[in-house]
mmCIF file of C-alpha atoms in Angstrom:
data_model
loop_
_atom_site.group_PDB
_atom_site.id
_atom_site.type_symbol
_atom_site.label_atom_id
_atom_site.label_comp_id
_atom_site.label_asym_id
_atom_site.label_seq_id
_atom_site.Cartn_x
_atom_site.Cartn_y
_atom_site.Cartn_z
ATOM 1 C CA UNK A 1 2.976 168.918 111.920
ATOM 2 C CA UNK A 2 0.292 169.034 114.225
ATOM 3 C CA UNK A 3 -3.835 169.320 113.312
ATOM 4 C CA UNK A 4 -5.553 172.488 113.783
ATOM 5 C CA UNK A 5 -8.214 170.418 116.323
ATOM 6 C CA UNK A 6 -10.173 173.819 116.829
ATOM 7 C CA UNK A 7 -10.304 174.472 113.863
ATOM 8 C CA UNK A 8 -11.426 171.064 112.405
ATOM 9 C CA UNK A 9 -13.864 171.185 114.962
ATOM 10 C CA UNK A 10 -15.249 174.678 114.012
ATOM 11 C CA UNK A 11 -15.559 173.299 110.765
ATOM 12 C CA UNK A 12 -16.742 170.203 111.319
ATOM 13 C CA UNK A 13 -20.029 171.423 114.068
ATOM 14 C CA UNK A 14 -20.794 174.317 111.670
ATOM 15 C CA UNK A 15 -24.696 173.576 109.708
ATOM 16 C CA UNK A 16 -24.898 173.421 106.281
ATOM 17 C CA UNK A 17 -27.431 170.733 104.308
ATOM 18 C CA UNK A 18 -27.136 171.158 100.921
ATOM 19 C CA UNK A 19 -28.807 174.534 99.248
ATOM 20 C CA UNK A 20 -27.922 175.806 102.533
ATOM 21 C CA UNK A 21 -24.258 176.435 102.827
ATOM 22 C CA UNK A 22 -24.498 179.523 104.229
ATOM 23 C CA UNK A 23 -22.756 179.512 107.645
ATOM 24 C CA UNK A 24 -20.005 177.239 106.436
ATOM 25 C CA UNK A 25 -19.102 179.474 103.769
ATOM 26 C CA UNK A 26 -18.543 182.417 105.250
ATOM 27 C CA UNK A 27 -16.831 180.223 107.464
ATOM 28 C CA UNK A 28 -14.546 178.797 104.736
ATOM 29 C CA UNK A 29 -14.166 183.056 103.794
ATOM 30 C CA UNK A 30 -13.072 184.180 106.726
ATOM 31 C CA UNK A 31 -9.943 181.078 107.277
ATOM 32 C CA UNK A 32 -9.473 181.230 103.515
ATOM 33 C CA UNK A 33 -8.352 184.856 103.450
ATOM 34 C CA UNK A 34 -5.450 185.780 103.422
ATOM 35 C CA UNK A 35 -3.933 182.148 101.929
ATOM 36 C CA UNK A 36 -5.146 182.671 98.327
ATOM 37 C CA UNK A 37 -4.850 185.549 95.759
ATOM 38 C CA UNK A 38 -8.179 185.466 94.843
ATOM 39 C CA UNK A 39 -11.599 184.139 96.542
ATOM 40 C CA UNK A 40 -15.005 184.547 94.975
ATOM 41 C CA UNK A 41 -18.348 182.617 95.273
ATOM 42 C CA UNK A 42 -19.564 181.918 92.280
ATOM 43 C CA UNK A 43 -23.788 181.715 91.426
ATOM 44 C CA UNK A 44 -24.537 178.292 92.715
ATOM 45 C CA UNK A 45 -22.536 180.124 96.244
ATOM 46 C CA UNK A 46 -19.023 177.466 95.610
ATOM 47 C CA UNK A 47 -16.055 179.032 96.530
ATOM 48 C CA UNK A 48 -13.270 179.665 94.613
ATOM 49 C CA UNK A 49 -9.787 180.654 96.076
ATOM 50 C CA UNK A 50 -6.988 180.449 93.430
ATOM 51 C CA UNK A 51 -3.688 180.339 94.364
ATOM 52 C CA UNK A 52 -0.971 181.304 91.568
ATOM 53 C CA UNK A 53 1.354 179.515 89.789
ATOM 54 C CA UNK A 54 5.025 179.877 88.577
ATOM 55 C CA UNK A 55 3.136 179.128 85.060
ATOM 56 C CA UNK A 56 -0.042 179.793 84.096
ATOM 57 C CA UNK A 57 0.190 177.753 80.513
ATOM 58 C CA UNK A 58 -2.077 174.817 82.754
ATOM 59 C CA UNK A 59 -4.364 174.649 85.541
ATOM 60 C CA UNK A 60 -5.377 172.599 88.583
ATOM 61 C CA UNK A 61 -8.107 172.226 90.131
ATOM 62 C CA UNK A 62 -8.843 170.798 93.995
ATOM 63 C CA UNK A 63 -12.572 169.964 95.562
ATOM 64 C CA UNK A 64 -13.574 169.660 98.811
ATOM 65 C CA UNK A 65 -17.586 169.590 99.270
ATOM 66 C CA UNK A 66 -19.486 172.280 101.685
ATOM 67 C CA UNK A 67 -22.779 170.496 102.164
ATOM 68 C CA UNK A 68 -23.456 167.434 104.602
ATOM 69 C CA UNK A 69 -26.216 165.528 105.046
ATOM 70 C CA UNK A 70 -29.610 166.388 106.201
ATOM 71 C CA UNK A 71 -32.670 166.845 106.025
ATOM 72 C CA UNK A 72 -35.604 169.655 105.130
ATOM 73 C CA UNK A 73 -38.537 170.648 107.097
ATOM 74 C CA UNK A 74 -42.227 169.229 104.963
ATOM 75 C CA UNK A 75 -45.002 169.156 107.815
ATOM 76 C CA UNK A 76 -46.133 170.885 110.519
ATOM 77 C CA UNK A 77 -49.080 168.306 112.201
ATOM 78 C CA UNK A 78 -51.634 169.071 114.853
ATOM 79 C CA UNK A 79 -49.456 168.152 117.723
ATOM 80 C CA UNK A 80 -46.319 170.416 116.210
ATOM 81 C CA UNK A 81 -44.515 166.930 115.112
ATOM 82 C CA UNK A 82 -42.487 167.748 112.478
ATOM 83 C CA UNK A 83 -41.846 165.295 108.795
ATOM 84 C CA UNK A 84 -38.896 165.832 106.591
ATOM 85 C CA UNK A 85 -37.357 164.922 103.763
ATOM 86 C CA UNK A 86 -33.633 163.928 103.185
ATOM 87 C CA UNK A 87 -31.190 165.727 102.022
ATOM 88 C CA UNK A 88 -28.362 163.472 100.845
ATOM 89 C CA UNK A 89 -28.488 159.475 101.302
ATOM 90 C CA UNK A 90 -29.992 158.192 105.175
ATOM 91 C CA UNK A 91 -29.774 154.582 106.482
ATOM 92 C CA UNK A 92 -33.108 155.126 108.280
ATOM 93 C CA UNK A 93 -31.721 152.960 111.687
ATOM 94 C CA UNK A 94 -28.888 155.248 111.666
ATOM 95 C CA UNK A 95 -31.747 158.322 113.228
ATOM 96 C CA UNK A 96 -32.639 156.026 116.665
ATOM 97 C CA UNK A 97 -32.135 158.431 119.098
ATOM 98 C CA UNK A 98 -31.170 161.363 117.678
ATOM 99 C CA UNK A 99 -30.832 165.250 118.078
ATOM 100 C CA UNK A 100 -30.837 167.208 115.142
ATOM 101 C CA UNK A 101 -31.262 171.010 115.185
ATOM 102 C CA UNK A 102 -34.678 172.758 112.914
ATOM 103 C CA UNK A 103 -32.557 176.056 111.182
ATOM 104 C CA UNK A 104 -36.202 178.383 111.257
ATOM 105 C CA UNK A 105 -36.263 181.901 112.771
ATOM 106 C CA UNK A 106 -33.989 180.427 115.292
ATOM 107 C CA UNK A 107 -32.205 177.259 115.672
ATOM 108 C CA UNK A 108 -33.917 175.052 117.747
ATOM 109 C CA UNK A 109 -32.990 171.595 118.921
ATOM 110 C CA UNK A 110 -35.343 168.356 118.250
ATOM 111 C CA UNK A 111 -35.222 164.647 118.688
ATOM 112 C CA UNK A 112 -35.884 162.036 116.000
ATOM 113 C CA UNK A 113 -38.627 160.031 117.034
ATOM 114 C CA UNK A 114 -40.113 156.965 116.297
ATOM 115 C CA UNK A 115 -43.144 154.077 117.503
ATOM 116 C CA UNK A 116 -41.700 153.128 121.113
ATOM 117 C CA UNK A 117 -40.954 149.003 120.732
ATOM 118 C CA UNK A 118 -42.679 148.413 124.388
ATOM 119 C CA UNK A 119 -45.741 148.923 121.500
ATOM 120 C CA UNK A 120 -44.655 147.365 118.764
ATOM 121 C CA UNK A 121 -46.180 143.614 117.217
ATOM 122 C CA UNK A 122 -43.841 141.258 116.834
ATOM 123 C CA UNK A 123 -44.147 141.830 112.730
ATOM 124 C CA UNK A 124 -43.751 145.213 113.071
ATOM 125 C CA UNK A 125 -40.362 144.056 115.452
ATOM 126 C CA UNK A 126 -38.964 141.921 113.234
ATOM 127 C CA UNK A 127 -39.177 145.372 110.333
ATOM 128 C CA UNK A 128 -36.222 147.586 109.379
ATOM 129 C CA UNK A 129 -37.749 150.955 109.955
ATOM 130 C CA UNK A 130 -38.181 153.822 107.202
ATOM 131 C CA UNK A 131 -37.332 157.330 106.964
ATOM 132 C CA UNK A 132 -41.285 158.213 107.276
ATOM 133 C CA UNK A 133 -41.483 156.356 110.277
ATOM 134 C CA UNK A 134 -39.463 159.110 112.101
ATOM 135 C CA UNK A 135 -40.770 162.970 113.036
ATOM 136 C CA UNK A 136 -38.847 165.339 114.967
ATOM 137 C CA UNK A 137 -40.242 166.087 118.138
ATOM 138 C CA UNK A 138 -39.263 169.907 119.577
ATOM 139 C CA UNK A 139 -41.586 169.508 122.697
ATOM 140 C CA UNK A 140 -43.797 172.256 121.644
ATOM 141 C CA UNK A 141 -47.498 172.675 120.534
ATOM 142 C CA UNK A 142 -48.171 173.627 116.799
ATOM 143 C CA UNK A 143 -48.642 177.083 117.861
ATOM 144 C CA UNK A 144 -45.034 177.372 119.520
ATOM 145 C CA UNK A 145 -42.888 175.180 116.500
ATOM 146 C CA UNK A 146 -45.198 177.624 113.510
ATOM 147 C CA UNK A 147 -43.614 180.421 115.193
ATOM 148 C CA UNK A 148 -40.164 179.466 115.000
ATOM 149 C CA UNK A 149 -40.228 176.511 111.818
ATOM 150 C CA UNK A 150 -41.711 176.758 108.344
ATOM 151 C CA UNK A 151 -41.702 175.112 105.563
ATOM 152 C CA UNK A 152 -38.405 174.260 103.694
ATOM 153 C CA UNK A 153 -36.990 175.364 106.671
ATOM 154 C CA UNK A 154 -32.979 173.000 106.608
ATOM 155 C CA UNK A 155 -32.588 170.544 109.729
ATOM 156 C CA UNK A 156 -29.212 169.034 110.631
ATOM 157 C CA UNK A 157 -27.377 166.810 113.096
ATOM 158 C CA UNK A 158 -26.492 168.062 116.634
ATOM 159 C CA UNK A 159 -22.981 166.258 117.372
ATOM 160 C CA UNK A 160 -20.230 167.944 119.468
ATOM 161 C CA UNK A 161 -16.182 166.704 118.239
ATOM 162 C CA UNK A 162 -14.061 164.110 120.486
ATOM 163 C CA UNK A 163 -10.902 163.069 120.925
ATOM 164 C CA UNK A 164 -10.696 159.247 120.966
ATOM 165 C CA UNK A 165 -7.036 158.027 121.655
ATOM 166 C CA UNK A 166 -5.341 158.946 117.659
ATOM 167 C CA UNK A 167 -8.841 160.018 116.381
ATOM 168 C CA UNK A 168 -11.469 162.668 116.103
ATOM 169 C CA UNK A 169 -15.407 161.969 115.744
ATOM 170 C CA UNK A 170 -18.206 163.913 115.290
ATOM 171 C CA UNK A 171 -21.024 164.680 112.379
ATOM 172 C CA UNK A 172 -19.841 165.238 109.157
ATOM 173 C CA UNK A 173 -16.603 164.672 109.008
ATOM 174 C CA UNK A 174 -18.240 163.792 105.348
ATOM 175 C CA UNK A 175 -16.676 166.100 104.116
ATOM 176 C CA UNK A 176 -15.623 168.907 106.158
ATOM 177 C CA UNK A 177 -12.597 166.969 107.056
ATOM 178 C CA UNK A 178 -11.571 168.001 103.286
ATOM 179 C CA UNK A 179 -12.686 171.286 103.708
ATOM 180 C CA UNK A 180 -10.241 171.229 106.611
ATOM 181 C CA UNK A 181 -7.556 169.953 103.777
ATOM 182 C CA UNK A 182 -8.318 171.888 101.762
ATOM 183 C CA UNK A 183 -7.409 174.568 104.249
ATOM 184 C CA UNK A 184 -4.773 172.869 105.481
ATOM 185 C CA UNK A 185 -2.263 172.710 102.298
ATOM 186 C CA UNK A 186 -3.497 175.997 101.549
ATOM 187 C CA UNK A 187 -1.517 177.552 104.588
ATOM 188 C CA UNK A 188 1.293 175.136 104.199
ATOM 189 C CA UNK A 189 1.633 175.584 100.532
ATOM 190 C CA UNK A 190 1.720 179.798 101.649
ATOM 191 C CA UNK A 191 3.891 178.814 104.890
ATOM 192 C CA UNK A 192 6.512 176.895 102.649
ATOM 193 C CA UNK A 193 6.817 179.869 100.924
ATOM 194 C CA UNK A 194 6.447 177.603 97.732
ATOM 195 C CA UNK A 195 4.150 178.128 94.619
ATOM 196 C CA UNK A 196 2.319 175.362 92.641
ATOM 197 C CA UNK A 197 3.855 174.784 89.602
ATOM 198 C CA UNK A 198 0.604 175.421 87.590
ATOM 199 C CA UNK A 199 -2.330 177.760 88.739
ATOM 200 C CA UNK A 200 -3.753 176.279 91.457
ATOM 201 C CA UNK A 201 -7.427 176.467 92.401
ATOM 202 C CA UNK A 202 -8.943 175.392 95.744
ATOM 203 C CA UNK A 203 -13.147 175.011 95.192
ATOM 204 C CA UNK A 204 -15.051 174.639 98.493
ATOM 205 C CA UNK A 205 -17.954 173.324 96.794
ATOM 206 C CA UNK A 206 -22.510 173.346 97.489
ATOM 207 C CA UNK A 207 -24.498 170.376 97.028
ATOM 208 C CA UNK A 208 -22.259 167.103 96.472
ATOM 209 C CA UNK A 209 -24.481 164.775 98.596
ATOM 210 C CA UNK A 210 -27.399 165.350 96.239
ATOM 211 C CA UNK A 211 -25.706 165.094 92.757
ATOM 212 C CA UNK A 212 -21.732 166.665 93.229
ATOM 213 C CA UNK A 213 -24.400 169.883 91.510
ATOM 214 C CA UNK A 214 -21.027 172.392 92.742
ATOM 215 C CA UNK A 215 -18.467 171.159 91.386
ATOM 216 C CA UNK A 216 -20.226 169.914 87.751
ATOM 217 C CA UNK A 217 -20.591 174.658 87.557
ATOM 218 C CA UNK A 218 -17.285 174.811 88.932
ATOM 219 C CA UNK A 219 -14.788 172.723 87.130
ATOM 220 C CA UNK A 220 -17.599 173.894 83.728
ATOM 221 C CA UNK A 221 -16.403 177.355 84.179
ATOM 222 C CA UNK A 222 -12.207 176.737 85.541
ATOM 223 C CA UNK A 223 -11.955 173.517 83.176
ATOM 224 C CA UNK A 224 -8.807 172.775 85.059
ATOM 225 C CA UNK A 225 -5.804 170.102 82.722
ATOM 226 C CA UNK A 226 -5.593 168.725 86.523
ATOM 227 C CA UNK A 227 -8.145 167.225 89.801
ATOM 228 C CA UNK A 228 -8.196 165.941 93.024
ATOM 229 C CA UNK A 229 -11.128 165.236 94.530
ATOM 230 C CA UNK A 230 -10.814 165.475 98.215
ATOM 231 C CA UNK A 231 -13.320 162.962 100.279
ATOM 232 C CA UNK A 232 -13.891 161.127 102.734
ATOM 233 C CA UNK A 233 -13.816 157.363 102.407
ATOM 234 C CA UNK A 234 -14.662 154.339 103.588
ATOM 235 C CA UNK A 235 -12.698 152.683 106.632
ATOM 236 C CA UNK A 236 -14.367 149.098 107.088
ATOM 237 C CA UNK A 237 -12.233 147.731 109.425
ATOM 238 C CA UNK A 238 -14.364 146.929 112.688
ATOM 239 C CA UNK A 239 -15.035 143.678 113.770
ATOM 240 C CA UNK A 240 -16.630 141.415 111.429
ATOM 241 C CA UNK A 241 -15.179 142.423 108.412
ATOM 242 C CA UNK A 242 -13.083 140.731 105.721
ATOM 243 C CA UNK A 243 -9.698 141.817 104.706
ATOM 244 C CA UNK A 244 -11.375 142.723 100.484
ATOM 245 C CA UNK A 245 -14.025 144.392 102.236
ATOM 246 C CA UNK A 246 -12.082 146.791 104.143
ATOM 247 C CA UNK A 247 -10.921 149.345 101.246
ATOM 248 C CA UNK A 248 -9.076 151.924 103.866
ATOM 249 C CA UNK A 249 -7.789 151.350 106.831
ATOM 250 C CA UNK A 250 -7.587 153.994 109.911
ATOM 251 C CA UNK A 251 -4.077 154.686 110.862
ATOM 252 C CA UNK A 252 -3.000 153.586 107.537
ATOM 253 C CA UNK A 253 -2.171 156.565 106.113
ATOM 254 C CA UNK A 254 -4.258 159.112 103.163
ATOM 255 C CA UNK A 255 -6.024 157.284 100.918
ATOM 256 C CA UNK A 256 -5.371 157.893 97.128
ATOM 257 C CA UNK A 257 -7.920 156.555 95.181
ATOM 258 C CA UNK A 258 -8.019 154.317 92.341
ATOM 259 C CA UNK A 259 -11.763 154.042 91.478
ATOM 260 C CA UNK A 260 -15.127 154.403 93.292
ATOM 261 C CA UNK A 261 -18.748 153.806 91.098
ATOM 262 C CA UNK A 262 -18.141 157.341 89.315
ATOM 263 C CA UNK A 263 -14.810 157.825 88.524
ATOM 264 C CA UNK A 264 -11.848 155.216 87.254
ATOM 265 C CA UNK A 265 -9.001 157.197 88.111
ATOM 266 C CA UNK A 266 -6.548 158.051 85.492
ATOM 267 C CA UNK A 267 -3.400 155.672 85.899
ATOM 268 C CA UNK A 268 -1.196 158.792 85.494
ATOM 269 C CA UNK A 269 -2.689 161.022 88.490
ATOM 270 C CA UNK A 270 -2.496 157.131 90.487
ATOM 271 C CA UNK A 271 1.360 156.625 89.960
ATOM 272 C CA UNK A 272 2.206 160.503 90.759
ATOM 273 C CA UNK A 273 0.369 160.668 93.424
ATOM 274 C CA UNK A 274 1.966 157.491 94.920
ATOM 275 C CA UNK A 275 5.506 158.385 93.929
ATOM 276 C CA UNK A 276 4.854 162.342 95.260
ATOM 277 C CA UNK A 277 3.906 160.295 98.744
ATOM 278 C CA UNK A 278 6.987 157.705 98.789
ATOM 279 C CA UNK A 279 9.380 160.727 97.958
ATOM 280 C CA UNK A 280 8.248 162.814 100.806
ATOM 281 C CA UNK A 281 7.658 159.665 103.565
ATOM 282 C CA UNK A 282 3.540 160.856 103.235
ATOM 283 C CA UNK A 283 2.174 157.162 104.123
ATOM 284 C CA UNK A 284 -0.363 156.551 101.843
ATOM 285 C CA UNK A 285 -2.962 153.178 100.895
ATOM 286 C CA UNK A 286 -4.514 152.385 97.627
ATOM 287 C CA UNK A 287 -8.386 152.489 97.511
ATOM 288 C CA UNK A 288 -11.404 151.277 95.598
ATOM 289 C CA UNK A 289 -14.563 151.327 96.816
ATOM 290 C CA UNK A 290 -17.525 149.365 95.241
ATOM 291 C CA UNK A 291 -20.553 152.329 96.197
ATOM 292 C CA UNK A 292 -20.284 155.665 96.092
ATOM 293 C CA UNK A 293 -19.080 159.006 94.697
ATOM 294 C CA UNK A 294 -17.165 161.961 94.707
ATOM 295 C CA UNK A 295 -16.811 165.615 93.020
ATOM 296 C CA UNK A 296 -13.735 163.752 90.739
ATOM 297 C CA UNK A 297 -16.181 162.841 88.538
ATOM 298 C CA UNK A 298 -16.512 166.432 87.872
ATOM 299 C CA UNK A 299 -13.661 166.755 88.087
ATOM 300 C CA UNK A 300 -12.715 164.411 85.397
ATOM 301 C CA UNK A 301 -15.566 164.849 83.379
ATOM 302 C CA UNK A 302 -17.153 168.725 83.164
ATOM 303 C CA UNK A 303 -14.558 169.508 80.784
ATOM 304 C CA UNK A 304 -14.232 169.444 77.276
ATOM 305 C CA UNK A 305 -11.454 167.085 76.697
ATOM 306 C CA UNK A 306 -11.773 165.618 80.000
ATOM 307 C CA UNK A 307 -8.606 166.668 83.118
ATOM 308 C CA UNK A 308 -6.521 164.228 84.571
ATOM 309 C CA UNK A 309 -8.490 163.704 87.428
ATOM 310 C CA UNK A 310 -7.282 161.871 90.638
ATOM 311 C CA UNK A 311 -8.495 162.172 94.433
ATOM 312 C CA UNK A 312 -7.248 161.990 97.933
ATOM 313 C CA UNK A 313 -9.188 159.940 100.453
ATOM 314 C CA UNK A 314 -9.596 160.909 104.203
ATOM 315 C CA UNK A 315 -10.168 156.955 106.309
ATOM 316 C CA UNK A 316 -13.243 157.866 107.900
ATOM 317 C CA UNK A 317 -15.573 155.112 109.758
ATOM 318 C CA UNK A 318 -18.729 155.073 110.797
ATOM 319 C CA UNK A 319 -20.042 157.319 107.186
ATOM 320 C CA UNK A 320 -22.451 158.819 107.321
ATOM 321 C CA UNK A 321 -24.055 158.229 111.384
ATOM 322 C CA UNK A 322 -23.207 161.574 113.368
ATOM 323 C CA UNK A 323 -20.354 159.355 115.090
ATOM 324 C CA UNK A 324 -18.173 159.534 112.174
ATOM 325 C CA UNK A 325 -13.890 158.990 113.072
ATOM 326 C CA UNK A 326 -10.982 159.978 111.609
ATOM 327 C CA UNK A 327 -7.411 159.392 111.958
ATOM 328 C CA UNK A 328 -5.310 162.717 113.317
ATOM 329 C CA UNK A 329 -2.815 161.304 111.249
ATOM 330 C CA UNK A 330 -4.321 159.998 108.394
ATOM 331 C CA UNK A 331 -5.496 163.811 108.387
ATOM 332 C CA UNK A 332 -1.686 165.257 108.128
ATOM 333 C CA UNK A 333 -0.644 163.281 106.185
ATOM 334 C CA UNK A 334 -3.600 163.897 103.113
ATOM 335 C CA UNK A 335 -2.578 168.136 103.453
ATOM 336 C CA UNK A 336 0.757 166.911 103.230
ATOM 337 C CA UNK A 337 -0.142 165.209 100.038
ATOM 338 C CA UNK A 338 -2.338 167.425 98.422
ATOM 339 C CA UNK A 339 0.631 170.470 99.222
ATOM 340 C CA UNK A 340 3.459 168.317 97.427
ATOM 341 C CA UNK A 341 1.135 167.689 94.250
ATOM 342 C CA UNK A 342 0.073 170.665 93.837
ATOM 343 C CA UNK A 343 3.406 172.612 93.833
ATOM 344 C CA UNK A 344 5.058 169.387 91.773
ATOM 345 C CA UNK A 345 2.723 168.577 89.562
ATOM 346 C CA UNK A 346 4.940 169.245 87.129
ATOM 347 C CA UNK A 347 7.323 166.323 87.802
ATOM 348 C CA UNK A 348 4.912 163.988 86.829
ATOM 349 C CA UNK A 349 4.689 162.227 83.545
ATOM 350 C CA UNK A 350 1.764 162.800 81.770
ATOM 351 C CA UNK A 351 2.315 160.888 78.708
ATOM 352 C CA UNK A 352 -0.360 158.226 77.550
#
């Protein structure tokens, strides 16, 4: 099994800032057609695809968020420079030298600018830049900009997918790689002619980067008995890291989450995932993420009585930059593990 890099490219390069997921949602709707028994879009914009199981006595749900970190236009100054607020978490230093796309009446490309180092004072050079120090330069006058851009327009980063060695490199692998994994897991289940053991809800959620908002409403509606969060996780396997800091490493397989800052995964689900991976000869590694949360928290808790929840994470370097990197074999392992788990949940030991 080799991953479909062309599909992953289209998914990652499609725009979809939190609350503005229209284009990526349309792509997902096109790709999921024929892979599930029913597909619908809820009031918030989540795509809910149901693959009927051998039994409807229980429900399982996997969530992969469609939104990417981005910005929103807040001001156009007298010289046509655009100011913005973030949608999601940004490290300001990652904005230097970046190209962005403002999605106004039409898409227009701009560049992130700030005060040149040549005219900074020694004190300014020693300070870390803030988001408010940046502006977007469209190369146009205020009059020209206002023909295209209005306050409230979303902004996304511009970055093309490249294959580097065994890896893919592009913006928004967080979390478009999980959208890809969920689609391809549905495709793998269909190709295998197996059925999930229980009704399986594949949900492509919105607004995760600003507070798990789409997953909250989906979990409340579906009320799953079992939950699978799908997201990227830190691969700090780069120079300068210490073994205890690495969280995960590229090339060592699918990451089975044990905990992050918002979720302690159910130990029964963790054990089930490990046993399933071993039985299917799927390469895996454990994940404990000190900071950061995912839709897993919503699956676990936004449900009367809660669900038995865990997560499959894709190890990723350079997260929340426009050069995120994941190993193609790790992505493949995540697809295989999710498909196997959805079909074999009835084999787990769920007793306390």
